Amino acid sequence: MPTFEYVALAPTGKREKGVIAADSARAARRELRVRQLTPIKLGEAKEKPSSRFTAFERSALSSSDLLLITRQWAMMIGSGTPVEEAIQASATQADKPGVRKTMLSIRTSVTEGYRLSEALAEHPKAFSTLYRSIVAAGEASGDLGAVLERLAEYLERSRKVRQTVQTALIYPCVLAVTATIVMIGLMTFVVPKVVEQFTTMDQQLPTLTRMVIGISNGLQNYGLILLALIILLGFGFSRLLKQKRIKYAFDGFMLKLPVIGNMLRQMNTARFARTLSTLLGNGAPVLESLAAARGSLNNAVFQDAVSQMIVRVREGAGISRTMKASGVFPSLITQLAASGEASGQLPDMLLRGARYLEDEFEAATSVALGLLEPLIILILGGMVAVIVLAIMLPILQLNTFVIG
């Protein structure tokens, strides 16, 4: 279905611009009048020159946009609204041009006879494999509205966990950056000025003072080289992590750390359990659900464990048994999975486990970051104290020499 760009007057006299999908220009004008808009200018939408920015604009949706669209579709389709009309409503209400164009493209595919999951597959950057799998399961079950509602709850919970971590990290990161800038400023500007006062002394400076002066000279002479080296090391390390063996070794090391490892295990297990629960609860096949749940993980050790689970489940083993055999999932979730398989309520039991682990992860994150803030302050205070002591020692030594 073609799309048209329009300029129209609203009943209030305000001029509005937008894009509308219609079979013809006459149908587009009729649709605008139904919306109580008086068309002033109407023309077929033209494709803009392709670029990296426009490609991103058309395909990518933010987590907030995706959640809002899913909520809209769930309410409208659940109340009996045809799918294409629900998509058209989302396009009409979208403020961002990229979101509007994506919605109109999806609506065009649906009106041409494609299923919603197939239309979403044309925009893989906007709608993940997991999202499309859940929509496909909802279409197969015949209850797309309820499935979209559960999908919206899943997206909202995932965004909440992500925002909790991001919000909690803001203050420690700002504090750490500020502390680093302060220390660099002291070492490159303050210490050299103070050291000039000691150059006329014939006495040997204390060891701590000489060490601080050496670090200060190093930062002044090689600071930019050191910064470039740190950036190169960071870039090289990120490239190394793209290799599977190194990524697997690094993720395994992170899981073995005392506090961080437990938090990472809880986060990945909760994400896996919630994803698998959502898919199985919506009627998706077990193997497809496991594959989609594996795609939602970002830890190579967990990904490898789920890959082994898929192989064993394909051979006839149960999910709880394969989870326990992998050795990476907490005993709580494996016991809940076993109970769910025995009672026929596996999705519900996995969802309970995911909620519990998410709550535990949030509590652990709050405690860890609460301890991180005073730790950064103590480190900064200790470093400042060392600099002050390094400056004071020669002065005390000089006073002792004069008095003596």
Tab-separated table of C-alpha atoms in Angstrom:
chain	number	residue	atom	x	y	z
A	1	MET	CA	0.000	0.000	0.000
A	2	PRO	CA	1.454	3.400	-0.932
A	3	THR	CA	2.086	6.084	1.641
A	4	PHE	CA	1.421	9.804	1.277
A	5	GLU	CA	2.904	12.821	2.987
A	6	TYR	CA	0.360	15.462	3.873
A	7	VAL	CA	-0.021	18.967	5.232
A	8	ALA	CA	-3.456	19.606	6.753
A	9	LEU	CA	-5.355	22.002	8.995
A	10	ALA	CA	-6.756	20.784	12.287
A	11	PRO	CA	-10.130	22.054	13.603
A	12	THR	CA	-8.176	24.449	15.844
A	13	GLY	CA	-6.491	25.989	12.803
A	14	LYS	CA	-3.115	24.419	13.561
A	15	ARG	CA	-1.143	23.127	10.606
A	16	GLU	CA	-0.085	19.481	10.899
A	17	LYS	CA	2.316	17.351	8.863
A	18	GLY	CA	2.488	13.576	8.696
A	19	VAL	CA	2.406	10.372	6.696
A	20	ILE	CA	-0.679	8.308	5.915
A	21	ALA	CA	-1.119	4.943	4.174
A	22	ALA	CA	-3.975	4.614	1.681
A	23	ASP	CA	-4.861	2.877	-1.574
A	24	SER	CA	-4.978	6.166	-3.491
A	25	ALA	CA	-4.683	9.911	-3.048
A	26	ARG	CA	-8.490	10.173	-2.954
A	27	ALA	CA	-8.665	7.565	-0.205
A	28	ALA	CA	-5.938	9.423	1.693
A	29	ARG	CA	-7.937	12.672	1.529
A	30	ARG	CA	-11.057	10.839	2.678
A	31	GLU	CA	-9.155	9.349	5.621
A	32	LEU	CA	-7.847	12.805	6.571
A	33	ARG	CA	-11.376	14.215	6.569
A	34	VAL	CA	-12.494	11.356	8.797
A	35	ARG	CA	-9.791	12.509	11.224
A	36	GLN	CA	-11.258	16.027	10.999
A	37	LEU	CA	-8.250	17.309	9.085
A	38	THR	CA	-8.540	19.549	6.018
A	39	PRO	CA	-5.835	18.567	3.507
A	40	ILE	CA	-3.800	21.435	2.069
A	41	LYS	CA	-1.044	19.496	0.363
A	42	LEU	CA	-0.868	15.775	-0.390
A	43	GLY	CA	1.769	13.859	-2.286
A	44	GLU	CA	3.200	10.366	-2.478
A	45	ALA	CA	5.988	9.850	0.024
A	46	LYS	CA	9.404	9.757	-1.608
A	47	GLU	CA	12.308	7.615	-0.499
A	48	LYS	CA	15.137	9.665	0.933
A	49	PRO	CA	18.738	8.908	-0.053
A	50	SER	CA	19.933	5.989	1.969
A	51	SER	CA	22.523	6.566	4.647
A	52	ARG	CA	23.656	4.920	7.820
A	53	PHE	CA	21.539	7.330	9.851
A	54	THR	CA	18.334	6.819	7.884
A	55	ALA	CA	18.782	3.062	7.966
A	56	PHE	CA	19.092	3.227	11.744
A	57	GLU	CA	16.108	5.583	11.962
A	58	ARG	CA	13.863	3.231	10.031
A	59	SER	CA	14.821	-0.002	11.674
A	60	ALA	CA	15.746	0.647	15.287
A	61	LEU	CA	13.242	1.249	18.081
A	62	SER	CA	14.100	2.263	21.603
A	63	SER	CA	12.981	0.048	24.479
A	64	SER	CA	10.378	2.679	25.433
A	65	ASP	CA	8.974	2.793	21.893
A	66	LEU	CA	8.808	-0.990	21.704
A	67	LEU	CA	7.051	-1.260	25.065
A	68	LEU	CA	4.517	1.440	24.145
A	69	ILE	CA	3.741	-0.173	20.787
A	70	THR	CA	3.341	-3.604	22.362
A	71	ARG	CA	0.965	-2.185	24.998
A	72	GLN	CA	-1.102	-0.490	22.297
A	73	TRP	CA	-1.320	-3.631	20.202
A	74	ALA	CA	-2.215	-5.755	23.239
A	75	MET	CA	-5.101	-3.486	24.247
A	76	MET	CA	-6.501	-2.996	20.756
A	77	ILE	CA	-6.105	-6.555	19.442
A	78	GLY	CA	-7.335	-7.961	22.765
A	79	SER	CA	-10.506	-5.861	22.431
A	80	GLY	CA	-11.210	-7.212	18.942
A	81	THR	CA	-9.570	-4.557	16.754
A	82	PRO	CA	-8.111	-5.972	13.514
A	83	VAL	CA	-4.329	-6.206	13.477
A	84	GLU	CA	-3.863	-3.756	10.603
A	85	GLU	CA	-6.010	-1.129	12.353
A	86	ALA	CA	-4.017	-1.535	15.572
A	87	ILE	CA	-0.787	-1.001	13.631
A	88	GLN	CA	-2.282	2.028	11.859
A	89	ALA	CA	-3.226	3.520	15.233
A	90	SER	CA	0.346	3.074	16.463
A	91	ALA	CA	1.646	4.772	13.334
A	92	THR	CA	-0.769	7.678	13.778
A	93	GLN	CA	0.220	8.221	17.416
A	94	ALA	CA	3.970	7.879	16.819
A	95	ASP	CA	5.924	11.102	17.263
A	96	LYS	CA	9.184	9.889	15.706
A	97	PRO	CA	9.319	9.666	11.893
A	98	GLY	CA	11.355	6.458	12.049
A	99	VAL	CA	8.766	4.721	14.246
A	100	ARG	CA	5.925	5.919	12.017
A	101	LYS	CA	7.590	4.617	8.860
A	102	THR	CA	8.301	1.263	10.496
A	103	MET	CA	4.655	0.915	11.573
A	104	LEU	CA	3.354	1.834	8.107
A	105	SER	CA	5.709	-0.678	6.511
A	106	ILE	CA	4.454	-3.409	8.850
A	107	ARG	CA	0.839	-2.446	8.142
A	108	THR	CA	1.466	-2.657	4.404
A	109	SER	CA	2.837	-6.209	4.757
A	110	VAL	CA	-0.101	-7.276	6.942
A	111	THR	CA	-2.693	-5.887	4.502
A	112	GLU	CA	-0.925	-7.791	1.728
A	113	GLY	CA	-1.646	-11.061	3.536
A	114	TYR	CA	1.446	-11.630	5.658
A	115	ARG	CA	1.140	-12.615	9.298
A	116	LEU	CA	2.258	-10.082	11.892
A	117	SER	CA	5.301	-12.175	12.871
A	118	GLU	CA	6.326	-12.365	9.208
A	119	ALA	CA	5.914	-8.603	8.800
A	120	LEU	CA	8.016	-8.003	11.915
A	121	ALA	CA	10.775	-10.184	10.449
A	122	GLU	CA	11.373	-7.464	7.844
A	123	HIS	CA	12.645	-5.252	10.687
A	124	PRO	CA	15.069	-7.470	12.655
A	125	LYS	CA	16.812	-4.537	14.342
A	126	ALA	CA	13.544	-3.245	15.749
A	127	PHE	CA	11.986	-6.597	16.712
A	128	SER	CA	14.294	-9.262	18.093
A	129	THR	CA	14.049	-12.975	17.377
A	130	LEU	CA	12.581	-13.457	20.840
A	131	TYR	CA	9.871	-10.863	20.175
A	132	ARG	CA	8.936	-12.409	16.833
A	133	SER	CA	8.885	-15.915	18.306
A	134	ILE	CA	6.414	-14.871	21.002
A	135	VAL	CA	4.189	-13.119	18.451
A	136	ALA	CA	4.279	-16.209	16.218
A	137	ALA	CA	3.299	-18.379	19.188
A	138	GLY	CA	0.394	-16.030	19.919
A	139	GLU	CA	-0.799	-16.235	16.322
A	140	ALA	CA	-0.619	-20.017	16.442
A	141	SER	CA	-2.616	-20.148	19.691
A	142	GLY	CA	-5.290	-17.766	18.378
A	143	ASP	CA	-5.014	-15.440	21.389
A	144	LEU	CA	-2.617	-12.800	20.124
A	145	GLY	CA	-3.952	-10.061	22.391
A	146	ALA	CA	-3.251	-11.945	25.626
A	147	VAL	CA	0.161	-13.022	24.354
A	148	LEU	CA	1.073	-9.425	23.520
A	149	GLU	CA	-0.013	-8.385	27.011
A	150	ARG	CA	2.330	-10.939	28.567
A	151	LEU	CA	5.042	-9.856	26.150
A	152	ALA	CA	4.582	-6.246	27.276
A	153	GLU	CA	4.927	-7.332	30.905
A	154	TYR	CA	8.137	-9.157	30.002
A	155	LEU	CA	9.555	-6.092	28.229
A	156	GLU	CA	8.573	-3.826	31.106
A	157	ARG	CA	10.193	-6.069	33.697
A	158	SER	CA	13.377	-6.392	31.623
A	159	ARG	CA	13.581	-2.628	31.202
A	160	LYS	CA	13.021	-2.108	34.927
A	161	VAL	CA	15.926	-4.405	35.830
A	162	ARG	CA	18.168	-2.695	33.278
A	163	GLN	CA	17.206	0.784	34.469
A	164	THR	CA	17.774	-0.220	38.098
A	165	VAL	CA	21.380	-1.119	37.342
A	166	GLN	CA	21.967	1.924	35.130
A	167	THR	CA	20.483	4.342	37.676
A	168	ALA	CA	22.447	2.815	40.523
A	169	LEU	CA	25.695	3.085	38.541
A	170	ILE	CA	25.331	6.781	37.718
A	171	TYR	CA	26.549	8.196	41.037
A	172	PRO	CA	29.518	5.800	41.520
A	173	CYS	CA	30.646	6.387	37.923
A	174	VAL	CA	30.426	10.175	38.282
A	175	LEU	CA	32.257	9.939	41.613
A	176	ALA	CA	34.992	7.743	40.135
A	177	VAL	CA	35.485	10.037	37.125
A	178	THR	CA	35.584	13.099	39.367
A	179	ALA	CA	38.115	11.427	41.663
A	180	THR	CA	40.326	10.533	38.702
A	181	ILE	CA	40.218	14.094	37.346
A	182	VAL	CA	41.035	15.517	40.786
A	183	MET	CA	44.006	13.199	41.217
A	184	ILE	CA	45.359	13.973	37.750
A	185	GLY	CA	44.959	17.685	38.434
A	186	LEU	CA	46.822	17.418	41.733
A	187	MET	CA	49.652	15.401	40.241
A	188	THR	CA	50.121	17.531	37.124
A	189	PHE	CA	49.511	21.061	38.450
A	190	VAL	CA	49.697	21.215	42.244
A	191	VAL	CA	52.582	18.864	43.026
A	192	PRO	CA	55.019	20.421	40.491
A	193	LYS	CA	54.442	23.898	41.959
A	194	VAL	CA	55.141	22.650	45.470
A	195	VAL	CA	58.193	20.669	44.365
A	196	GLU	CA	59.796	23.868	43.078
A	197	GLN	CA	60.098	24.982	46.702
A	198	PHE	CA	62.302	21.975	47.493
A	199	THR	CA	64.779	22.339	44.635
A	200	THR	CA	67.059	24.645	46.644
A	201	MET	CA	67.335	22.189	49.527
A	202	ASP	CA	70.558	20.221	49.797
A	203	GLN	CA	68.803	17.561	51.861
A	204	GLN	CA	67.722	14.312	50.284
A	205	LEU	CA	63.957	14.183	49.927
A	206	PRO	CA	61.978	11.394	51.643
A	207	THR	CA	61.246	8.256	49.646
A	208	LEU	CA	57.480	8.923	49.514
A	209	THR	CA	58.083	12.443	48.210
A	210	ARG	CA	60.456	11.190	45.500
A	211	MET	CA	57.883	8.589	44.433
A	212	VAL	CA	55.107	11.184	44.148
A	213	ILE	CA	57.411	13.526	42.229
A	214	GLY	CA	58.305	10.678	39.863
A	215	ILE	CA	54.647	9.906	39.200
A	216	SER	CA	53.936	13.617	38.673
A	217	ASN	CA	56.800	13.936	36.156
A	218	GLY	CA	55.630	10.822	34.380
A	219	LEU	CA	52.100	12.180	33.997
A	220	GLN	CA	53.405	15.503	32.692
A	221	ASN	CA	55.787	13.967	30.180
A	222	TYR	CA	53.929	10.820	29.134
A	223	GLY	CA	50.304	11.517	30.112
A	224	LEU	CA	48.968	11.654	26.571
A	225	ILE	CA	50.925	8.555	25.582
A	226	LEU	CA	49.548	6.730	28.618
A	227	LEU	CA	45.997	7.801	27.748
A	228	ALA	CA	46.422	6.599	24.161
A	229	LEU	CA	47.836	3.306	25.426
A	230	ILE	CA	44.844	2.786	27.739
A	231	ILE	CA	42.434	3.470	24.866
A	232	LEU	CA	44.283	1.036	22.607
A	233	LEU	CA	44.297	-1.637	25.301
A	234	GLY	CA	40.574	-1.161	25.850
A	235	PHE	CA	39.883	-1.407	22.124
A	236	GLY	CA	42.103	-4.471	21.767
A	237	PHE	CA	40.451	-6.166	24.728
A	238	SER	CA	36.988	-5.549	23.276
A	239	ARG	CA	38.149	-7.095	19.995
A	240	LEU	CA	39.551	-10.109	21.818
A	241	LEU	CA	36.225	-10.661	23.572
A	242	LYS	CA	34.636	-11.238	20.175
A	243	GLN	CA	36.590	-14.493	19.905
A	244	LYS	CA	34.523	-17.330	21.317
A	245	ARG	CA	37.238	-19.030	23.370
A	246	ILE	CA	38.428	-15.806	24.984
A	247	LYS	CA	34.851	-14.674	25.598
A	248	TYR	CA	34.054	-18.024	27.204
A	249	ALA	CA	37.143	-17.891	29.433
A	250	PHE	CA	36.457	-14.301	30.478
A	251	ASP	CA	32.787	-14.967	31.272
A	252	GLY	CA	33.752	-18.072	33.228
A	253	PHE	CA	36.260	-16.021	35.229
A	254	MET	CA	33.619	-13.388	35.979
A	255	LEU	CA	31.219	-16.055	37.271
A	256	LYS	CA	33.878	-17.258	39.746
A	257	LEU	CA	34.333	-13.849	41.377
A	258	PRO	CA	32.964	-13.724	44.961
A	259	VAL	CA	30.175	-11.119	44.728
A	260	ILE	CA	30.022	-10.166	41.058
A	261	GLY	CA	29.862	-13.806	39.969
A	262	ASN	CA	26.773	-14.511	42.066
A	263	MET	CA	25.049	-11.392	40.742
A	264	LEU	CA	25.822	-12.322	37.128
A	265	ARG	CA	24.549	-15.841	37.726
A	266	GLN	CA	21.295	-14.515	39.181
A	267	MET	CA	20.803	-12.033	36.344
A	268	ASN	CA	21.395	-14.547	33.540
A	269	THR	CA	19.319	-17.255	35.217
A	270	ALA	CA	16.426	-14.847	35.781
A	271	ARG	CA	16.554	-13.689	32.165
A	272	PHE	CA	16.654	-17.270	30.893
A	273	ALA	CA	13.809	-18.412	33.162
A	274	ARG	CA	11.546	-15.464	32.344
A	275	THR	CA	12.150	-15.779	28.602
A	276	LEU	CA	11.547	-19.531	28.605
A	277	SER	CA	8.448	-19.090	30.771
A	278	THR	CA	7.016	-16.466	28.440
A	279	LEU	CA	7.565	-18.588	25.335
A	280	LEU	CA	6.327	-21.877	26.799
A	281	GLY	CA	3.352	-20.136	28.383
A	282	ASN	CA	2.363	-18.787	24.969
A	283	GLY	CA	2.495	-22.217	23.340
A	284	ALA	CA	5.845	-22.060	21.570
A	285	PRO	CA	7.643	-25.384	20.943
A	286	VAL	CA	10.190	-26.379	23.578
A	287	LEU	CA	13.236	-26.432	21.298
A	288	GLU	CA	12.365	-23.088	19.721
A	289	SER	CA	11.780	-21.636	23.172
A	290	LEU	CA	15.170	-22.811	24.382
A	291	ALA	CA	16.871	-21.392	21.293
A	292	ALA	CA	15.185	-18.010	21.771
A	293	ALA	CA	16.025	-18.016	25.487
A	294	ARG	CA	19.663	-18.699	24.618
A	295	GLY	CA	19.632	-15.638	22.365
A	296	SER	CA	18.539	-13.463	25.271
A	297	LEU	CA	21.673	-14.323	27.282
A	298	ASN	CA	24.943	-12.373	27.070
A	299	ASN	CA	27.167	-14.776	29.020
A	300	ALA	CA	29.039	-17.328	26.886
A	301	VAL	CA	29.066	-19.954	29.656
A	302	PHE	CA	25.280	-19.825	29.965
A	303	GLN	CA	24.873	-19.810	26.192
A	304	ASP	CA	26.993	-22.945	25.892
A	305	ALA	CA	25.014	-24.595	28.713
A	306	VAL	CA	21.710	-23.877	26.954
A	307	SER	CA	23.122	-25.196	23.668
A	308	GLN	CA	23.915	-28.484	25.425
A	309	MET	CA	20.422	-28.437	26.920
A	310	ILE	CA	18.889	-28.165	23.453
A	311	VAL	CA	20.823	-31.218	22.290
A	312	ARG	CA	19.766	-33.297	25.315
A	313	VAL	CA	16.135	-32.184	25.175
A	314	ARG	CA	16.048	-33.108	21.482
A	315	GLU	CA	17.225	-36.570	22.548
A	316	GLY	CA	14.340	-36.855	25.002
A	317	ALA	CA	15.696	-35.555	28.314
A	318	GLY	CA	13.666	-33.244	30.552
A	319	ILE	CA	14.388	-29.543	30.933
A	320	SER	CA	14.983	-29.688	34.695
A	321	ARG	CA	17.414	-32.596	34.363
A	322	THR	CA	19.430	-30.875	31.648
A	323	MET	CA	19.480	-27.618	33.631
A	324	LYS	CA	20.854	-29.427	36.657
A	325	ALA	CA	23.413	-31.330	34.567
A	326	SER	CA	24.763	-28.088	33.080
A	327	GLY	CA	26.047	-26.996	36.490
A	328	VAL	CA	25.592	-23.262	35.856
A	329	PHE	CA	22.023	-22.735	37.074
A	330	PRO	CA	21.250	-22.242	40.781
A	331	SER	CA	19.636	-25.191	42.552
A	332	LEU	CA	16.523	-23.102	43.232
A	333	ILE	CA	15.601	-22.774	39.578
A	334	THR	CA	16.349	-26.427	38.787
A	335	GLN	CA	14.137	-27.587	41.663
A	336	LEU	CA	11.335	-25.263	40.574
A	337	ALA	CA	11.672	-26.542	36.993
A	338	ALA	CA	11.461	-30.151	38.225
A	339	SER	CA	8.370	-29.318	40.266
A	340	GLY	CA	6.826	-27.552	37.281
A	341	GLU	CA	7.435	-30.497	34.957
A	342	ALA	CA	5.926	-32.900	37.489
A	343	SER	CA	2.812	-30.766	37.970
A	344	GLY	CA	2.453	-29.609	34.368
A	345	GLN	CA	3.001	-25.969	35.391
A	346	LEU	CA	6.532	-25.420	34.129
A	347	PRO	CA	5.961	-21.864	32.775
A	348	ASP	CA	4.437	-20.691	36.076
A	349	MET	CA	7.215	-22.206	38.182
A	350	LEU	CA	9.912	-20.713	35.949
A	351	LEU	CA	8.221	-17.324	36.216
A	352	ARG	CA	8.184	-17.572	40.016
A	353	GLY	CA	11.872	-18.415	40.017
A	354	ALA	CA	12.631	-15.517	37.667
A	355	ARG	CA	10.788	-13.042	39.888
A	356	TYR	CA	12.601	-14.268	42.987
A	357	LEU	CA	16.023	-14.080	41.332
A	358	GLU	CA	15.289	-10.624	39.915
A	359	ASP	CA	14.361	-9.376	43.384
A	360	GLU	CA	17.522	-10.923	44.802
A	361	PHE	CA	19.588	-9.351	42.033
A	362	GLU	CA	18.120	-5.902	42.687
A	363	ALA	CA	18.749	-6.235	46.437
A	364	ALA	CA	22.332	-7.420	45.892
A	365	THR	CA	22.945	-4.627	43.384
A	366	SER	CA	21.706	-1.997	45.839
A	367	VAL	CA	23.935	-3.337	48.617
A	368	ALA	CA	27.016	-3.658	46.386
A	369	LEU	CA	26.671	-0.188	44.911
A	370	GLY	CA	25.896	1.224	48.355
A	371	LEU	CA	29.266	-0.122	49.513
A	372	LEU	CA	31.009	1.056	46.350
A	373	GLU	CA	30.333	4.746	47.004
A	374	PRO	CA	32.133	4.961	50.395
A	375	LEU	CA	34.890	2.739	49.010
A	376	ILE	CA	35.574	5.231	46.210
A	377	ILE	CA	35.552	8.072	48.749
A	378	LEU	CA	38.004	6.192	50.978
A	379	ILE	CA	40.335	5.503	48.054
A	380	LEU	CA	40.217	9.141	46.953
A	381	GLY	CA	40.813	10.315	50.510
A	382	GLY	CA	43.729	7.919	50.901
A	383	MET	CA	45.371	9.104	47.691
A	384	VAL	CA	44.964	12.753	48.653
A	385	ALA	CA	46.410	11.938	52.093
A	386	VAL	CA	49.456	10.329	50.454
A	387	ILE	CA	50.041	13.446	48.325
A	388	VAL	CA	49.665	15.757	51.324
A	389	LEU	CA	52.001	13.573	53.370
A	390	ALA	CA	54.562	13.562	50.560
A	391	ILE	CA	54.470	17.380	50.548
A	392	MET	CA	54.571	17.735	54.340
A	393	LEU	CA	57.456	15.352	54.985
A	394	PRO	CA	60.163	17.594	53.427
A	395	ILE	CA	58.747	20.572	55.333
A	396	LEU	CA	58.872	18.670	58.623
A	397	GLN	CA	62.353	17.444	57.748
A	398	LEU	CA	63.487	21.019	57.081
A	399	ASN	CA	62.002	22.250	60.360
A	400	THR	CA	63.770	19.470	62.239
A	401	PHE	CA	67.028	20.384	60.514
A	402	VAL	CA	66.679	24.091	61.402
A	403	ILE	CA	65.736	23.410	65.031
A	404	GLY	CA	68.522	20.896	65.388
